[in-house]
CSV table of N, CA and C in Angstrom, one decimal:
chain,number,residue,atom,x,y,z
A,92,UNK,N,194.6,58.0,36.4
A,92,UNK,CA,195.3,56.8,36.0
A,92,UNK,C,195.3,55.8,37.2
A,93,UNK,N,194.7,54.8,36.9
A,93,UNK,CA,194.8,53.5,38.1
A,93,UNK,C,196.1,52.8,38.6
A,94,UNK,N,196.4,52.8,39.5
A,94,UNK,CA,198.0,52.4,40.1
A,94,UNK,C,197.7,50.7,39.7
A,95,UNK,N,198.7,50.2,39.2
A,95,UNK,CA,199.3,48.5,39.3
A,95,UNK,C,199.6,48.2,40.4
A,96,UNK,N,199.7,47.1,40.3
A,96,UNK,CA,199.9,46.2,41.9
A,96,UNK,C,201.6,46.1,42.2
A,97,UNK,N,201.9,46.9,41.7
A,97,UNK,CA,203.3,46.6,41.7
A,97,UNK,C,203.7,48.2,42.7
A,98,UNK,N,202.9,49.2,41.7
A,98,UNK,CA,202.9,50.5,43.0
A,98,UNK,C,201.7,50.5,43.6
A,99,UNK,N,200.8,49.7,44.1
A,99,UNK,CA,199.7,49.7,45.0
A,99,UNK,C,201.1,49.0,46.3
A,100,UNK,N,201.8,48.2,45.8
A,100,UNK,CA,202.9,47.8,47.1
A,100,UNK,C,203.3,48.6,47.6
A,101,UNK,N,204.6,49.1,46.7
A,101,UNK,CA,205.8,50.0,47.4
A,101,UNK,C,204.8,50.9,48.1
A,102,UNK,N,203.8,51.5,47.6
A,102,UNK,CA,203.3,52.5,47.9
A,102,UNK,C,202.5,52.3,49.6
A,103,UNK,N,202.0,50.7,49.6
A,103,UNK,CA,201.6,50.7,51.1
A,103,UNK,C,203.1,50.0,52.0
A,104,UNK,N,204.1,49.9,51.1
A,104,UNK,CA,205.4,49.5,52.3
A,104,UNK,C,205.9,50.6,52.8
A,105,UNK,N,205.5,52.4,51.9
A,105,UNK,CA,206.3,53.1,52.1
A,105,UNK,C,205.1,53.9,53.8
A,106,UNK,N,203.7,53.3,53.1
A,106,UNK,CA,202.8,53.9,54.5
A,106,UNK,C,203.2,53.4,55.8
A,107,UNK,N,203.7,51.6,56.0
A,107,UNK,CA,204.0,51.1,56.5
A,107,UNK,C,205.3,51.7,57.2
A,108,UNK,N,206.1,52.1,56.5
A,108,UNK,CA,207.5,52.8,57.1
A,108,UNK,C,208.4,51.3,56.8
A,109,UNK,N,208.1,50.5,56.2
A,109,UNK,CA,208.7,49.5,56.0
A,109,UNK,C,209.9,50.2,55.1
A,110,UNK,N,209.7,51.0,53.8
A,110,UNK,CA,210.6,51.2,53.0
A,110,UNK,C,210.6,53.1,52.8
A,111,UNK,N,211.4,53.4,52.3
A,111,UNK,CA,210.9,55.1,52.1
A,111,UNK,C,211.6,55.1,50.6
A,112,UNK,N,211.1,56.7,49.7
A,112,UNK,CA,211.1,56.4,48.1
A,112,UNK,C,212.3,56.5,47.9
A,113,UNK,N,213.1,56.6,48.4
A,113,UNK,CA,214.4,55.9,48.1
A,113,UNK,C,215.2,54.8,47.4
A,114,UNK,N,213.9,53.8,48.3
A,114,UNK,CA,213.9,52.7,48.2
A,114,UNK,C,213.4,52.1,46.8
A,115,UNK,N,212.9,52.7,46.3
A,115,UNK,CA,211.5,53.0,45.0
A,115,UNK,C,212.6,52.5,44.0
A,116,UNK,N,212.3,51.7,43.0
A,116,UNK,CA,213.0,51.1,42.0
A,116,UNK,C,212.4,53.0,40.9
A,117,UNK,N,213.7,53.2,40.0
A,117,UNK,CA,213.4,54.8,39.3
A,117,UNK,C,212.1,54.7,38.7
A,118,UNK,N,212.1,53.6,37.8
A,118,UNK,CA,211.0,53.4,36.9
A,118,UNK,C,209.8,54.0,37.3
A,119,UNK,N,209.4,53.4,38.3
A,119,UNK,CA,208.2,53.8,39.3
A,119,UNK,C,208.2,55.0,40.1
A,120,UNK,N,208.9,55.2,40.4
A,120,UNK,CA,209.3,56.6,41.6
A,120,UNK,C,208.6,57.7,41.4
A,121,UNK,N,208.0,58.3,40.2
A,121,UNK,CA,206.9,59.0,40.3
A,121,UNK,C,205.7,58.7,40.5
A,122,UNK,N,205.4,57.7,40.2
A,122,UNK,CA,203.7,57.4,40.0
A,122,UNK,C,204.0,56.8,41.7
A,123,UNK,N,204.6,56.4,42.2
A,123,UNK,CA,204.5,55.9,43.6
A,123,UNK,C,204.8,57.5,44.5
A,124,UNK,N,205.7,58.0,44.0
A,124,UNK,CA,205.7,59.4,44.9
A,124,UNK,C,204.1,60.2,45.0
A,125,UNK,N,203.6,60.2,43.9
A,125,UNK,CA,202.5,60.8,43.2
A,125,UNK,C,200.9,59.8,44.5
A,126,UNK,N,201.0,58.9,44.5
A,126,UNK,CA,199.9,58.2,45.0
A,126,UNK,C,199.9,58.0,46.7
A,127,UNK,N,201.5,58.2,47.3
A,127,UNK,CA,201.7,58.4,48.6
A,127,UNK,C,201.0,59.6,49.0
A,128,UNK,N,201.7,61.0,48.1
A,128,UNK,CA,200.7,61.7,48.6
A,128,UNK,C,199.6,62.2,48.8
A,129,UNK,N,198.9,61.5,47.5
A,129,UNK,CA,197.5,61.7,47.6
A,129,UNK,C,196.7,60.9,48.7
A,130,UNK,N,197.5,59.9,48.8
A,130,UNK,CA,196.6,59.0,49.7
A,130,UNK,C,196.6,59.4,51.4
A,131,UNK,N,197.9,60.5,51.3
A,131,UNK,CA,198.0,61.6,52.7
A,131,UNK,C,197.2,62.4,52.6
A,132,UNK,N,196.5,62.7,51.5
A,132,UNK,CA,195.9,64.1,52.0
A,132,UNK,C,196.9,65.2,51.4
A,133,UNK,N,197.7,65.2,50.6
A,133,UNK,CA,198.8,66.6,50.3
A,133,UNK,C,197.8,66.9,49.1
A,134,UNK,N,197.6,68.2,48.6
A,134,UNK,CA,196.7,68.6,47.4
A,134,UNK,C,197.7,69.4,46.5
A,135,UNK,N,198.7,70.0,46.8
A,135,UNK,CA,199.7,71.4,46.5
A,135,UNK,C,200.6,70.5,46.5
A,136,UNK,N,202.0,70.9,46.2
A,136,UNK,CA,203.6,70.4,45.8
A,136,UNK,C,204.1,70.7,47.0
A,137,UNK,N,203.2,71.3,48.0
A,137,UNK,CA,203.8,71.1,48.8
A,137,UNK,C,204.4,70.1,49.7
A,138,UNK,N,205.2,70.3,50.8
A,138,UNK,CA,205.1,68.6,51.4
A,138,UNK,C,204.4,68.7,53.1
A,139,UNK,N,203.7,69.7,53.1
A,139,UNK,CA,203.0,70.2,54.8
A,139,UNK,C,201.2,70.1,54.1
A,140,UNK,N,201.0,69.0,55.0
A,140,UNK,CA,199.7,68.4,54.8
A,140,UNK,C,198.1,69.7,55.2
A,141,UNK,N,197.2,69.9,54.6
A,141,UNK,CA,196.3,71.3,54.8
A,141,UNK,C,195.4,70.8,56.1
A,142,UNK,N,195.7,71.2,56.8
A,142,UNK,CA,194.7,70.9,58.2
A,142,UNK,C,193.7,72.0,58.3
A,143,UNK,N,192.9,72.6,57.4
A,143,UNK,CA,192.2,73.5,57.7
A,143,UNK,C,190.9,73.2,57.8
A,144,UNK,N,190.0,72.0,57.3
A,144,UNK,CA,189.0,71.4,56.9
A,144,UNK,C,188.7,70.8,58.7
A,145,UNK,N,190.0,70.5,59.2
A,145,UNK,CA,190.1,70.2,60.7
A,145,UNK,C,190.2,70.9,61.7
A,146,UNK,N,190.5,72.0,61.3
A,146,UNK,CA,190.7,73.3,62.3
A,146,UNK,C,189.1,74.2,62.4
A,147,UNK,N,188.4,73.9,61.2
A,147,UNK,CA,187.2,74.6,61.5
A,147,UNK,C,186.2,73.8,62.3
A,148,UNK,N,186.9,72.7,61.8
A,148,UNK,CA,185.5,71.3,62.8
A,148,UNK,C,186.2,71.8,64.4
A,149,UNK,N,187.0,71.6,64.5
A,149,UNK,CA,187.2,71.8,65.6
A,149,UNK,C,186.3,73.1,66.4
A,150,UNK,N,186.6,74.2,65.7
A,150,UNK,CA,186.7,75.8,66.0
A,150,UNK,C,185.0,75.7,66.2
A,151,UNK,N,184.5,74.9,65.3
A,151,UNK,CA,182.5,74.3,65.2
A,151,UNK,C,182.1,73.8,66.3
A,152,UNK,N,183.2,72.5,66.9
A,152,UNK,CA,182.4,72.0,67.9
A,152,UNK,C,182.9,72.9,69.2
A,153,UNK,N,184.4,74.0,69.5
A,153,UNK,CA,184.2,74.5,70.2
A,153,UNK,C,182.7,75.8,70.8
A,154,UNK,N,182.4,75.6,70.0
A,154,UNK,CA,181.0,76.8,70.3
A,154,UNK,C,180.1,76.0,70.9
A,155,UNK,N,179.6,74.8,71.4
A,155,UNK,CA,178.8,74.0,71.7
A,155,UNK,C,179.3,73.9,73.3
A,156,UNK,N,178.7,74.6,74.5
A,156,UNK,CA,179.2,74.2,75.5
A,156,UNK,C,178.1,73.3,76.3
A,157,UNK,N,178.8,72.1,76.9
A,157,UNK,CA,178.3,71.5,77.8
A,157,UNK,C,178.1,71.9,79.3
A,158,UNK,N,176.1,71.5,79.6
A,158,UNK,CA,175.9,72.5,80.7
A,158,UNK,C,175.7,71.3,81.5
Protein backbone atom coordinates (compact mmCIF):
# COMPACT_ATOMS: atom_id res chain seq x y z
CA UNK A 1 0.00 0.00 0.00
CA UNK A 2 1.42 3.49 -0.91
CA UNK A 3 1.70 5.94 2.12
CA UNK A 4 -0.23 9.63 1.52
CA UNK A 5 1.41 12.75 2.05
CA UNK A 6 -0.03 13.18 5.10
CA UNK A 7 2.03 9.95 6.61
CA UNK A 8 4.96 10.43 4.08
CA UNK A 9 5.23 13.67 6.85
CA UNK A 10 4.77 12.55 10.28
CA UNK A 11 6.63 9.77 9.19
CA UNK A 12 9.90 11.96 8.04
CA UNK A 13 9.21 14.38 11.27
CA UNK A 14 9.38 11.34 13.36
CA UNK A 15 13.05 10.38 11.23
CA UNK A 16 13.88 13.87 12.00
CA UNK A 17 13.32 13.41 15.77
CA UNK A 18 11.28 16.37 15.31
CA UNK A 19 8.11 14.42 16.72
CA UNK A 20 7.94 10.66 18.07
CA UNK A 21 4.55 8.30 17.54
CA UNK A 22 3.10 9.63 20.22
CA UNK A 23 2.80 12.48 18.61
CA UNK A 24 0.95 10.55 15.65
CA UNK A 25 -2.69 11.81 15.37
CA UNK A 26 -4.61 7.69 16.26
CA UNK A 27 -6.07 7.51 12.89
CA UNK A 28 -2.74 7.14 11.31
CA UNK A 29 -0.54 5.64 14.02
CA UNK A 30 -0.36 2.40 12.39
CA UNK A 31 0.36 2.94 8.91
CA UNK A 32 2.97 5.59 10.19
CA UNK A 33 4.37 3.13 12.83
CA UNK A 34 4.39 0.45 10.05
CA UNK A 35 6.48 2.73 7.37
CA UNK A 36 9.07 4.12 10.15
CA UNK A 37 10.06 0.80 10.42
CA UNK A 38 10.42 -0.31 7.26
CA UNK A 39 12.18 2.56 6.22
CA UNK A 40 14.80 1.50 9.33
CA UNK A 41 15.51 -1.54 8.13
CA UNK A 42 13.33 -3.61 11.05
CA UNK A 43 11.89 -6.84 9.11
CA UNK A 44 10.45 -8.91 12.42
CA UNK A 45 8.05 -7.19 15.25
CA UNK A 46 10.86 -6.82 16.66
CA UNK A 47 12.12 -3.40 17.70
CA UNK A 48 16.30 -4.34 17.48
CA UNK A 49 17.34 -3.58 13.96
CA UNK A 50 19.23 -7.20 11.94
CA UNK A 51 22.83 -6.17 11.46
CA UNK A 52 23.83 -9.35 10.10
CA UNK A 53 23.98 -8.57 6.21
CA UNK A 54 26.73 -5.99 7.92
CA UNK A 55 28.57 -8.17 10.07
CA UNK A 56 29.46 -10.54 7.29
CA UNK A 57 30.69 -7.56 5.00
CA UNK A 58 32.61 -6.70 7.55
CA UNK A 59 33.95 -10.38 8.60
CA UNK A 60 34.54 -10.41 4.17
CA UNK A 61 36.63 -7.43 4.01
CA UNK A 62 38.44 -8.52 7.30
CA UNK A 63 40.24 -11.49 5.29
CA UNK A 64 41.84 -9.08 2.85
CA UNK A 65 45.18 -7.98 4.38
CA UNK A 66 47.03 -5.03 3.31
CA UNK A 67 50.79 -5.73 2.46
Amino acid sequence: MKPNTRILNYTSLIQDGVLTLDDVPQDIKKEVTNWVRYLAGIKDESMVKDDVLQVKKVENNDNHSIN
